[in-house]
Structure formats: structure tokens, C-alpha cells
Amino acid sequence: MDFWMYSMITLAYIVLLILMIKMISQTNHWHQYPIFMVIVALGLAYDNGIIAAGNRIGEGALLMMLSSLRFWIHAFVTPCLILVGYYILRRSSVAFASRSYIRICAWIVTILLILYQIFIHTLHEIRNLQLVQDYGVLRYIAGGTTGPPVMVIVVGVVLLVVGIMIMIRHKWIWMFVGTAILFIGQAVPLPFESSAPTNILELILIISLWATIRYQDLKEENNPT
């Protein structure tokens, strides 16, 4: 069952990437913050794709190497959602969001989270990879990991706060909903056996963030300054 779930999630990211690249090409925003959405979606497509392909790749050095890259991508890519949150906030007409110190803080927090994840988690994870067969998929997971996922929690809280601000100011609920679903879904056990629910929740979050950026694009197009 999980093979099909991870495969469908990967396909969804590929479709989303095509839409993102098309929009960024049309607006020529390659050097702006939306590019981080492409980077995050690409990383998650790889992550889910490697899990889906685990049985076909088979046990061994190749799968271990490709799986190690999953953890490196997680460390470098996931904190970039802080910059996505900053970009959305800046475009929301919240007064303080245009201040230079907010931009600087967003970059500092992103870099610190990357460094934290690498030195506290990733280096340990890739040294302690364990092969498991879960719900029909063969993959390597990190063994012996301890402590809460601080980086993920910080990113989630930032996106949740920004989502609340957008909801209050513009009556746009979907960024808040996407982030809240991620938190609730991880806290409440789902009524089916699978290792993929968190990945599904991540996909919902990414879709909600991209939908928010597109909402802001369309609003600017309809109300040019």
C-alpha cells in the first residue's frame, strides 16, 4: 500500500513543480523568494521518490547513499520554508514585515536552523541508518534518534503565526489550515497503518503555501499599485 502512496505523493510534487516553474518563468521571479518553494518541492519529491523506489533499488550501498542524501536535503531545504513565510508576510501589507530587520532575522533563523539540524541530527542520522521494511516499502531510517524535531517545530510555528496574520488581515484561511493540519495530523494517530501520513501532511502544507503565493500574485495583478 505504501508504495502506491509514496508514488502518488511523488507524482503530486512533480505536477506541482511543473506549475511552479511555469509560473516563475512567466513572472521571471527566478531570483526571488518563490524559488525556495521550488527547492523545497524538489527536495520532497526526491525524498518520497527514493522511498517509493526502495524495493526496486534493493538493499545495499546504493540505497544507503541515496537515503543519506534524503537526510541532507531535509537539513538544508526544510528551513527554507522560513524564507517562504517571510516572503508571504512581506507581501501581506503588515507594517513591520517590510522592515529590513525582519528580512535579516528570517535569513539568520534559516541559517541557524540548517546548522542546528546538520550538527545535532543529520551527522548522527547518516551514521546510524537502519534498513527497514515498512508497509511494503524498503527504506533506511535513522536509528537511535532522540529529542524533539526542534527545526521542524520552529518552522511550523513560524508558518502558523504567518498563516494567522494572513487569515486575520486578508480572510485567506488556507495557509493557516495547511499548517494546522500538519500539527494536528502529527499529534493525532490516523486510523490506518502506514508510514506515509506525515508525507501526505507535508504535501498539504506545500500546496497551501503555494496557493497562498498564487493568491497574492492574483491580488496584485487585480489591484496594481
GROMACS .gro file of C-alpha atoms in nm:
model
  225
    1MET     CA    1   0.000   0.000   0.000
    2ASP     CA    2   0.273   0.248   0.095
    3PHE     CA    3   0.445   0.202  -0.241
    4TRP     CA    4   0.142   0.348  -0.413
    5MET     CA    5   0.103   0.624  -0.156
    6TYR     CA    6   0.464   0.739  -0.186
    7SER     CA    7   0.443   0.710  -0.564
    8MET     CA    8   0.131   0.927  -0.576
    9ILE     CA    9   0.288   1.183  -0.342
   10THR     CA   10   0.595   1.197  -0.567
   11LEU     CA   11   0.377   1.242  -0.874
   12ALA     CA   12   0.186   1.521  -0.699
   13TYR     CA   13   0.513   1.704  -0.627
   14ILE     CA   14   0.622   1.664  -0.989
   15VAL     CA   15   0.295   1.819  -1.109
   16LEU     CA   16   0.333   2.096  -0.851
   17LEU     CA   17   0.690   2.159  -0.964
   18ILE     CA   18   0.578   2.195  -1.325
   19LEU     CA   19   0.316   2.451  -1.220
   20MET     CA   20   0.568   2.638  -1.005
   21ILE     CA   21   0.831   2.652  -1.277
   22LYS     CA   22   0.575   2.765  -1.531
   23MET     CA   23   0.456   3.049  -1.308
   24ILE     CA   24   0.807   3.159  -1.211
   25SER     CA   25   0.911   3.155  -1.577
   26GLN     CA   26   0.613   3.373  -1.670
   27THR     CA   27   0.686   3.625  -1.396
   28ASN     CA   28   1.066   3.597  -1.421
   29HIS     CA   29   1.095   3.551  -1.044
   30TRP     CA   30   1.391   3.311  -1.061
   31HIS     CA   31   1.599   3.540  -0.841
   32GLN     CA   32   1.323   3.600  -0.586
   33TYR     CA   33   1.183   3.412  -0.287
   34PRO     CA   34   0.936   3.186  -0.477
   35ILE     CA   35   1.238   2.988  -0.597
   36PHE     CA   36   1.263   2.847  -0.244
   37MET     CA   37   0.925   2.681  -0.296
   38VAL     CA   38   1.071   2.505  -0.600
   39ILE     CA   39   1.373   2.393  -0.396
   40VAL     CA   40   1.154   2.260  -0.114
   41ALA     CA   41   0.915   2.080  -0.350
   42LEU     CA   42   1.208   1.929  -0.542
   43GLY     CA   43   1.361   1.802  -0.218
   44LEU     CA   44   1.032   1.646  -0.105
   45ALA     CA   45   0.978   1.488  -0.447
   46TYR     CA   46   1.321   1.326  -0.415
   47ASP     CA   47   1.251   1.215  -0.058
   48ASN     CA   48   0.925   1.042  -0.144
   49GLY     CA   49   1.058   0.909  -0.473
   50ILE     CA   50   1.351   0.730  -0.309
   51ILE     CA   51   1.119   0.571  -0.054
   52ALA     CA   52   0.883   0.456  -0.330
   53ALA     CA   53   1.175   0.312  -0.528
   54GLY     CA   54   1.336   0.136  -0.231
   55ASN     CA   55   1.223  -0.215  -0.321
   56ARG     CA   56   1.333  -0.174  -0.681
   57ILE     CA   57   1.675  -0.033  -0.584
   58GLY     CA   58   1.722  -0.305  -0.324
   59GLU     CA   59   1.930  -0.336  -0.011
   60GLY     CA   60   2.286  -0.217  -0.038
   61ALA     CA   61   2.527   0.072  -0.073
   62LEU     CA   62   2.330   0.250  -0.346
   63LEU     CA   63   2.007   0.271  -0.145
   64MET     CA   64   2.203   0.373   0.163
   65MET     CA   65   2.378   0.653  -0.028
   66LEU     CA   66   2.053   0.776  -0.182
   67SER     CA   67   1.886   0.758   0.158
   68SER     CA   68   2.168   0.955   0.321
   69LEU     CA   69   2.103   1.229   0.070
   70ARG     CA   70   1.741   1.241   0.191
   71PHE     CA   71   1.860   1.348   0.536
   72TRP     CA   72   2.099   1.608   0.395
   73ILE     CA   73   1.823   1.752   0.179
   74HIS     CA   74   1.593   1.768   0.481
   75ALA     CA   75   1.853   1.965   0.675
   76PHE     CA   76   1.922   2.219   0.400
   77VAL     CA   77   1.578   2.250   0.241
   78THR     CA   78   1.315   2.243   0.517
   79PRO     CA   79   1.443   2.559   0.694
   80CYS     CA   80   1.398   2.748   0.366
   81LEU     CA   81   1.026   2.748   0.446
   82ILE     CA   82   1.110   3.027   0.693
   83LEU     CA   83   1.206   3.242   0.393
   84VAL     CA   84   0.883   3.143   0.217
   85GLY     CA   85   0.690   3.252   0.526
   86TYR     CA   86   0.879   3.582   0.531
   87TYR     CA   87   0.801   3.640   0.163
   88ILE     CA   88   0.430   3.578   0.218
   89LEU     CA   89   0.428   3.803   0.525
   90ARG     CA   90   0.611   4.083   0.343
   91ARG     CA   91   0.352   4.083   0.067
   92SER     CA   92   0.062   4.087   0.313
   93SER     CA   93   0.088   4.463   0.387
   94VAL     CA   94   0.164   4.401   0.754
   95ALA     CA   95   0.353   4.716   0.851
   96PHE     CA   96   0.652   4.566   1.031
   97ALA     CA   97   0.709   4.296   0.766
   98SER     CA   98   0.878   4.541   0.528
   99ARG     CA   99   1.143   4.636   0.782
  100SER     CA  100   1.495   4.526   0.698
  101TYR     CA  101   1.546   4.365   1.038
  102ILE     CA  102   1.264   4.118   0.966
  103ARG     CA  103   1.439   4.007   0.647
  104ILE     CA  104   1.769   3.976   0.831
  105CYS     CA  105   1.605   3.777   1.112
  106ALA     CA  106   1.443   3.542   0.860
  107TRP     CA  107   1.779   3.467   0.699
  108ILE     CA  108   1.957   3.429   1.034
  109VAL     CA  109   1.692   3.189   1.168
  110THR     CA  110   1.708   2.987   0.844
  111ILE     CA  111   2.086   2.954   0.858
  112LEU     CA  112   2.085   2.871   1.229
  113LEU     CA  113   1.823   2.601   1.176
  114ILE     CA  114   2.027   2.448   0.895
  115LEU     CA  115   2.338   2.440   1.112
  116TYR     CA  116   2.143   2.305   1.410
  117GLN     CA  117   1.989   2.027   1.204
  118ILE     CA  118   2.322   1.926   1.049
  119PHE     CA  119   2.529   1.916   1.366
  120ILE     CA  120   2.265   1.796   1.613
  121HIS     CA  121   2.077   1.548   1.392
  122THR     CA  122   2.194   1.485   1.035
  123LEU     CA  123   2.553   1.379   1.107
  124HIS     CA  124   2.425   1.135   1.368
  125GLU     CA  125   2.141   1.011   1.146
  126ILE     CA  126   2.356   0.920   0.848
  127ARG     CA  127   2.597   0.730   1.074
  128ASN     CA  128   2.314   0.524   1.218
  129LEU     CA  129   2.098   0.432   0.921
  130GLN     CA  130   1.892   0.116   0.967
  131LEU     CA  131   1.725  -0.079   0.689
  132VAL     CA  132   1.356  -0.145   0.750
  133GLN     CA  133   1.070  -0.296   0.554
  134ASP     CA  134   0.763  -0.093   0.650
  135TYR     CA  135   0.421  -0.148   0.498
  136GLY     CA  136   0.563  -0.280   0.173
  137VAL     CA  137   0.847  -0.030   0.119
  138LEU     CA  138   1.218  -0.083   0.177
  139ARG     CA  139   1.397   0.220   0.317
  140TYR     CA  140   1.669   0.337   0.551
  141ILE     CA  141   1.567   0.525   0.864
  142ALA     CA  142   1.777   0.695   1.128
  143GLY     CA  143   1.831   0.475   1.431
  144GLY     CA  144   1.880   0.600   1.783
  145THR     CA  145   1.749   0.950   1.726
  146THR     CA  146   1.644   1.133   2.040
  147GLY     CA  147   1.478   1.458   2.130
  148PRO     CA  148   1.201   1.656   1.962
  149PRO     CA  149   1.235   1.773   1.599
  150VAL     CA  150   1.321   2.129   1.701
  151MET     CA  151   1.388   2.252   1.348
  152VAL     CA  152   1.055   2.124   1.217
  153ILE     CA  153   0.869   2.268   1.517
  154VAL     CA  154   1.026   2.613   1.473
  155VAL     CA  155   0.946   2.617   1.102
  156GLY     CA  156   0.590   2.503   1.170
  157VAL     CA  157   0.530   2.765   1.440
  158VAL     CA  158   0.660   3.045   1.216
  159LEU     CA  159   0.433   2.936   0.929
  160LEU     CA  160   0.138   2.901   1.165
  161VAL     CA  161   0.186   3.255   1.301
  162VAL     CA  162   0.218   3.397   0.949
  163GLY     CA  163  -0.091   3.199   0.847
  164ILE     CA  164  -0.288   3.351   1.133
  165MET     CA  165  -0.178   3.702   1.030
  166ILE     CA  166  -0.281   3.640   0.669
  167MET     CA  167  -0.615   3.498   0.783
  168ILE     CA  168  -0.690   3.798   1.004
  169ARG     CA  169  -0.577   4.062   0.756
  170HIS     CA  170  -0.696   3.916   0.425
  171LYS     CA  171  -0.952   3.650   0.526
  172TRP     CA  172  -0.738   3.392   0.345
  173ILE     CA  173  -0.752   3.079   0.562
  174TRP     CA  174  -0.562   2.819   0.362
  175MET     CA  175  -0.207   2.882   0.482
  176PHE     CA  176  -0.328   2.855   0.840
  177VAL     CA  177  -0.537   2.547   0.758
  178GLY     CA  178  -0.246   2.372   0.583
  179THR     CA  179  -0.010   2.435   0.874
  180ALA     CA  180  -0.269   2.347   1.139
  181ILE     CA  181  -0.347   2.018   0.962
  182LEU     CA  182   0.023   1.929   0.978
  183PHE     CA  183   0.037   1.989   1.354
  184ILE     CA  184  -0.292   1.813   1.426
  185GLY     CA  185  -0.215   1.521   1.195
  186GLN     CA  186   0.116   1.454   1.367
  187ALA     CA  187  -0.043   1.472   1.712
  188VAL     CA  188  -0.348   1.254   1.640
  189PRO     CA  189  -0.298   0.891   1.527
  190LEU     CA  190  -0.467   0.822   1.193
  191PRO     CA  191  -0.694   0.515   1.164
  192PHE     CA  192  -0.482   0.321   0.915
  193GLU     CA  193  -0.142   0.155   0.917
  194SER     CA  194   0.112   0.337   0.703
  195SER     CA  195   0.439   0.526   0.728
  196ALA     CA  196   0.319   0.788   0.479
  197PRO     CA  197   0.070   1.012   0.670
  198THR     CA  198   0.335   1.270   0.764
  199ASN     CA  199   0.442   1.292   0.400
  200ILE     CA  200   0.080   1.349   0.297
  201LEU     CA  201   0.051   1.626   0.556
  202GLU     CA  202   0.370   1.784   0.421
  203LEU     CA  203   0.222   1.781   0.072
  204ILE     CA  204  -0.093   1.956   0.200
  205LEU     CA  205   0.127   2.220   0.365
  206ILE     CA  206   0.327   2.284   0.048
  207ILE     CA  207   0.010   2.313  -0.160
  208SER     CA  208  -0.136   2.559   0.091
  209LEU     CA  209   0.179   2.773   0.080
  210TRP     CA  210   0.188   2.776  -0.298
  211ALA     CA  211  -0.183   2.855  -0.313
  212THR     CA  212  -0.117   3.150  -0.080
  213ILE     CA  213   0.159   3.282  -0.306
  214ARG     CA  214  -0.067   3.248  -0.610
  215TYR     CA  215  -0.348   3.423  -0.421
  216GLN     CA  216  -0.113   3.713  -0.352
  217ASP     CA  217   0.001   3.718  -0.717
  218LEU     CA  218  -0.356   3.737  -0.844
  219LYS     CA  219  -0.445   4.003  -0.589
  220GLU     CA  220  -0.152   4.219  -0.704
  221GLU     CA  221  -0.248   4.168  -1.068
  222ASN     CA  222  -0.606   4.277  -0.999
  223ASN     CA  223  -0.501   4.567  -0.777
  224PRO     CA  224  -0.183   4.711  -0.928
  225THR     CA  225  -0.021   4.995  -0.737
   0.00000   0.00000   0.00000
